[in-house]
Amino acid sequence: MPLTNWVSVLSLTLALLALASTIWQARRAARLTRNSHQIQVIADAFREIRSPGFLEHYRRVLDFPEGEVLDAGFESLTGPRKESAYAVSYFFEHLGVLVTRQLVPGDVLIVTMRTLIIRSWNALSPAINAELAARKKAYPEHMGHDFLPHFRQLVDTAEHRQGTKPAIAELPPSEPSAPVASRQSVVAVPPVPNAAVAFSGPPGESANPGT
């Protein structure tokens, strides 16, 4: 092969190596940036559940009576109780969006907050069911009646990891998220039996959901 051809082959090889190196560096930089953002989101979530404001909302929600009649859903709640219901519900709804869309590693958050997630859902489920019923009466079907779908999927995943339910909404970080369907058509939500679970939530919170 003439020398000029060898030079051309060598030049092409070097160009391909340079392109591959550039792509690898770009992907590595993107991965590091994403990881740093995820770490910040996780740190913010942990900071929030330990904040005095969230703990006050959480403890108030746990005191909601089980048989309370709420014809207008969340709007039937008054004063601080309504504020706490919305604060806790939407915190876990927004957290559920991040987990189900794989914007943050769900395994870390769910294992750490499992007790908080399930106890909050059990305490709020009568109000959530009432809100769903009120929306079905107030809104036409094309507007949608669902409420807190990502919170429900977060609960499904947490219950599966606790071992109280089969794998109906498992969301490992490397797999696509399952569709939100397991609770959308169900109005009655039975409480989860008390069970000791691994937990590193707010200071003073027991690992036993019943305490």
CSV table of C-alpha atoms in Angstrom, one decimal:
chain,number,residue,atom,x,y,z
A,1,MET,CA,0.0,0.0,0.0
A,2,PRO,CA,1.4,3.4,-0.9
A,3,LEU,CA,2.6,5.6,1.9
A,4,THR,CA,-0.1,8.2,1.2
A,5,ASN,CA,-2.8,5.6,1.8
A,6,TRP,CA,-1.2,4.7,5.1
A,7,VAL,CA,-1.2,8.3,6.1
A,8,SER,CA,-4.9,8.6,5.1
A,9,VAL,CA,-5.8,5.5,7.2
A,10,LEU,CA,-3.9,6.8,10.2
A,11,SER,CA,-5.5,10.2,9.9
A,12,LEU,CA,-9.0,8.6,9.7
A,13,THR,CA,-8.2,6.4,12.8
A,14,LEU,CA,-7.0,9.4,14.8
A,15,ALA,CA,-10.1,11.4,13.8
A,16,LEU,CA,-12.4,8.5,14.9
A,17,LEU,CA,-10.5,8.2,18.2
A,18,ALA,CA,-10.8,11.9,18.8
A,19,LEU,CA,-14.6,11.8,18.0
A,20,ALA,CA,-15.1,8.8,20.4
A,21,SER,CA,-13.1,10.6,23.1
A,22,THR,CA,-15.3,13.7,22.7
A,23,ILE,CA,-18.5,11.7,22.9
A,24,TRP,CA,-17.3,9.9,26.0
A,25,GLN,CA,-16.3,13.1,27.7
A,26,ALA,CA,-19.7,14.7,26.8
A,27,ARG,CA,-21.6,11.7,28.2
A,28,ARG,CA,-19.5,11.6,31.3
A,29,ALA,CA,-20.1,15.3,31.9
A,30,ALA,CA,-23.8,14.9,31.4
A,31,ARG,CA,-23.9,12.0,33.8
A,32,LEU,CA,-22.0,13.9,36.5
A,33,THR,CA,-24.3,16.9,36.1
A,34,ARG,CA,-27.4,14.7,36.4
A,35,ASN,CA,-25.9,13.0,39.5
A,36,SER,CA,-25.2,16.3,41.1
A,37,HIS,CA,-28.7,17.4,40.5
A,38,GLN,CA,-30.1,14.2,41.9
A,39,ILE,CA,-28.0,14.5,45.0
A,40,GLN,CA,-29.3,18.0,45.5
A,41,VAL,CA,-33.0,17.0,45.1
A,42,ILE,CA,-32.5,14.1,47.6
A,43,ALA,CA,-30.8,16.3,50.1
A,44,ASP,CA,-33.6,18.9,49.8
A,45,ALA,CA,-36.2,16.1,50.3
A,46,PHE,CA,-34.5,14.8,53.4
A,47,ARG,CA,-34.2,18.4,54.7
A,48,GLU,CA,-37.9,19.0,54.1
A,49,ILE,CA,-39.2,16.0,56.0
A,50,ARG,CA,-37.1,17.0,59.0
A,51,SER,CA,-38.2,20.7,58.9
A,52,PRO,CA,-40.4,21.9,61.8
A,53,GLY,CA,-43.0,23.0,59.4
A,54,PHE,CA,-43.4,19.7,57.7
A,55,LEU,CA,-43.3,17.7,60.9
A,56,GLU,CA,-46.1,19.9,62.3
A,57,HIS,CA,-48.2,19.2,59.1
A,58,TYR,CA,-47.4,15.5,59.3
A,59,ARG,CA,-48.3,15.1,63.0
A,60,ARG,CA,-51.6,17.0,62.4
A,61,VAL,CA,-52.5,14.7,59.5
A,62,LEU,CA,-51.9,11.6,61.7
A,63,ASP,CA,-54.6,12.9,64.1
A,64,PHE,CA,-57.3,13.1,61.4
A,65,PRO,CA,-60.4,11.0,62.5
A,66,GLU,CA,-61.0,7.9,60.4
A,67,GLY,CA,-64.8,8.2,60.1
A,68,GLU,CA,-65.0,11.9,59.3
A,69,VAL,CA,-67.6,12.9,56.7
A,70,LEU,CA,-66.1,15.2,54.1
A,71,ASP,CA,-68.7,15.8,51.4
A,72,ALA,CA,-66.6,18.5,49.6
A,73,GLY,CA,-63.4,16.6,49.9
A,74,PHE,CA,-60.4,18.6,51.0
A,75,GLU,CA,-62.5,21.7,51.0
A,76,SER,CA,-64.5,20.3,53.9
A,77,LEU,CA,-61.4,20.6,56.0
A,78,THR,CA,-61.0,23.9,57.9
A,79,GLY,CA,-58.1,26.0,58.9
A,80,PRO,CA,-54.8,24.4,59.7
A,81,ARG,CA,-56.2,20.9,59.0
A,82,LYS,CA,-56.8,21.8,55.3
A,83,GLU,CA,-53.4,23.4,55.0
A,84,SER,CA,-51.7,20.4,56.5
A,85,ALA,CA,-53.6,18.0,54.2
A,86,TYR,CA,-52.6,19.9,51.1
A,87,ALA,CA,-49.0,20.3,52.3
A,88,VAL,CA,-48.4,16.6,53.0
A,89,SER,CA,-50.3,15.4,50.0
A,90,TYR,CA,-48.6,17.6,47.5
A,91,PHE,CA,-45.2,17.0,48.9
A,92,PHE,CA,-45.6,13.3,48.2
A,93,GLU,CA,-47.3,13.9,44.9
A,94,HIS,CA,-44.4,16.0,43.7
A,95,LEU,CA,-41.9,13.4,45.1
A,96,GLY,CA,-43.9,10.7,43.2
A,97,VAL,CA,-43.5,12.6,40.0
A,98,LEU,CA,-39.7,12.7,40.4
A,99,VAL,CA,-39.6,9.0,41.3
A,100,THR,CA,-42.0,7.6,38.7
A,101,ARG,CA,-40.4,9.7,35.9
A,102,GLN,CA,-36.9,8.4,37.1
A,103,LEU,CA,-35.7,12.0,37.7
A,104,VAL,CA,-34.3,10.8,41.0
A,105,PRO,CA,-33.3,7.3,42.2
A,106,GLY,CA,-36.6,6.0,43.7
A,107,ASP,CA,-35.0,3.2,45.7
A,108,VAL,CA,-33.1,5.6,48.0
A,109,LEU,CA,-36.1,7.8,48.7
A,110,ILE,CA,-38.7,5.1,49.1
A,111,VAL,CA,-36.6,2.9,51.4
A,112,THR,CA,-35.8,5.9,53.6
A,113,MET,CA,-39.3,7.5,53.6
A,114,ARG,CA,-41.4,4.3,53.4
A,115,THR,CA,-43.0,4.7,56.8
A,116,LEU,CA,-43.8,8.4,56.2
A,117,ILE,CA,-45.3,7.6,52.8
A,118,ILE,CA,-47.6,4.8,54.0
A,119,ARG,CA,-48.7,6.4,57.2
A,120,SER,CA,-49.5,9.7,55.5
A,121,TRP,CA,-51.5,7.8,52.8
A,122,ASN,CA,-53.4,5.8,55.5
A,123,ALA,CA,-54.2,9.0,57.5
A,124,LEU,CA,-55.3,11.0,54.4
A,125,SER,CA,-57.1,8.2,52.5
A,126,PRO,CA,-60.6,9.2,53.8
A,127,ALA,CA,-60.1,12.8,52.7
A,128,ILE,CA,-58.5,11.7,49.4
A,129,ASN,CA,-61.4,9.3,48.7
A,130,ALA,CA,-63.9,12.1,49.5
A,131,GLU,CA,-62.0,14.5,47.2
A,132,LEU,CA,-62.2,11.9,44.4
A,133,ALA,CA,-65.9,11.5,44.9
A,134,ALA,CA,-66.5,15.2,45.0
A,135,ARG,CA,-64.5,15.7,41.8
A,136,LYS,CA,-66.6,13.1,40.0
A,137,LYS,CA,-69.7,15.0,41.0
A,138,ALA,CA,-68.4,18.5,40.2
A,139,TYR,CA,-66.4,17.9,37.0
A,140,PRO,CA,-67.4,16.5,33.6
A,141,GLU,CA,-65.6,13.3,32.7
A,142,HIS,CA,-63.4,14.9,29.9
A,143,MET,CA,-61.8,17.2,32.6
A,144,GLY,CA,-60.6,14.2,34.5
A,145,HIS,CA,-61.4,13.2,38.1
A,146,ASP,CA,-58.1,11.8,39.3
A,147,PHE,CA,-56.3,13.2,42.3
A,148,LEU,CA,-52.7,12.6,43.5
A,149,PRO,CA,-52.0,9.8,41.0
A,150,HIS,CA,-48.2,9.9,41.7
A,151,PHE,CA,-48.7,9.8,45.4
A,152,ARG,CA,-50.8,6.6,44.9
A,153,GLN,CA,-48.1,5.0,42.8
A,154,LEU,CA,-45.5,6.0,45.3
A,155,VAL,CA,-47.6,4.2,48.0
A,156,ASP,CA,-47.9,1.1,45.7
A,157,THR,CA,-44.2,0.9,45.3
A,158,ALA,CA,-43.5,1.5,49.0
A,159,GLU,CA,-46.0,-1.2,50.0
A,160,HIS,CA,-44.4,-3.7,47.6
A,161,ARG,CA,-40.9,-3.0,49.0
A,162,GLN,CA,-42.3,-3.5,52.5
A,163,GLY,CA,-43.7,-6.8,51.4
A,164,THR,CA,-47.4,-6.1,52.0
A,165,LYS,CA,-48.3,-6.2,48.2
A,166,PRO,CA,-47.2,-7.9,45.0
A,167,ALA,CA,-45.0,-6.1,42.5
A,168,ILE,CA,-47.6,-4.1,40.8
A,169,ALA,CA,-45.8,-0.8,40.5
A,170,GLU,CA,-42.1,-1.6,41.0
A,171,LEU,CA,-39.9,1.2,39.7
A,172,PRO,CA,-36.3,0.3,39.7
A,173,PRO,CA,-34.0,3.1,38.6
A,174,SER,CA,-33.0,1.4,35.3
A,175,GLU,CA,-36.5,0.3,34.2
A,176,PRO,CA,-39.3,2.4,32.6
A,177,SER,CA,-42.0,3.5,35.1
A,178,ALA,CA,-45.2,1.5,35.2
A,179,PRO,CA,-48.4,3.3,34.1
A,180,VAL,CA,-50.5,4.8,36.9
A,181,ALA,CA,-53.4,2.4,36.9
A,182,SER,CA,-53.4,0.4,40.1
A,183,ARG,CA,-55.4,2.8,42.2
A,184,GLN,CA,-57.0,5.3,39.7
A,185,SER,CA,-60.3,3.6,39.5
A,186,VAL,CA,-60.5,2.6,43.2
A,187,VAL,CA,-62.2,5.0,45.6
A,188,ALA,CA,-61.9,2.9,48.8
A,189,VAL,CA,-58.4,2.6,50.0
A,190,PRO,CA,-57.9,0.1,52.8
A,191,PRO,CA,-55.3,1.0,55.4
A,192,VAL,CA,-52.0,-0.9,55.6
A,193,PRO,CA,-51.6,-3.1,58.7
A,194,ASN,CA,-49.1,-1.9,61.2
A,195,ALA,CA,-45.7,-3.3,60.5
A,196,ALA,CA,-42.2,-2.5,61.6
A,197,VAL,CA,-40.2,-1.2,58.7
A,198,ALA,CA,-36.7,0.2,58.1
A,199,PHE,CA,-37.0,3.9,58.6
A,200,SER,CA,-34.7,6.8,59.0
A,201,GLY,CA,-37.3,9.6,58.9
A,202,PRO,CA,-37.9,12.6,61.1
A,203,PRO,CA,-36.3,12.7,64.6
A,204,GLY,CA,-38.5,10.9,67.1
A,205,GLU,CA,-40.5,9.0,64.4
A,206,SER,CA,-41.0,5.4,65.4
A,207,ALA,CA,-40.1,2.6,63.0
A,208,ASN,CA,-43.5,1.0,63.9
A,209,PRO,CA,-46.3,2.8,61.9
A,210,GLY,CA,-48.7,2.1,64.7
A,211,THR,CA,-46.8,4.1,67.3
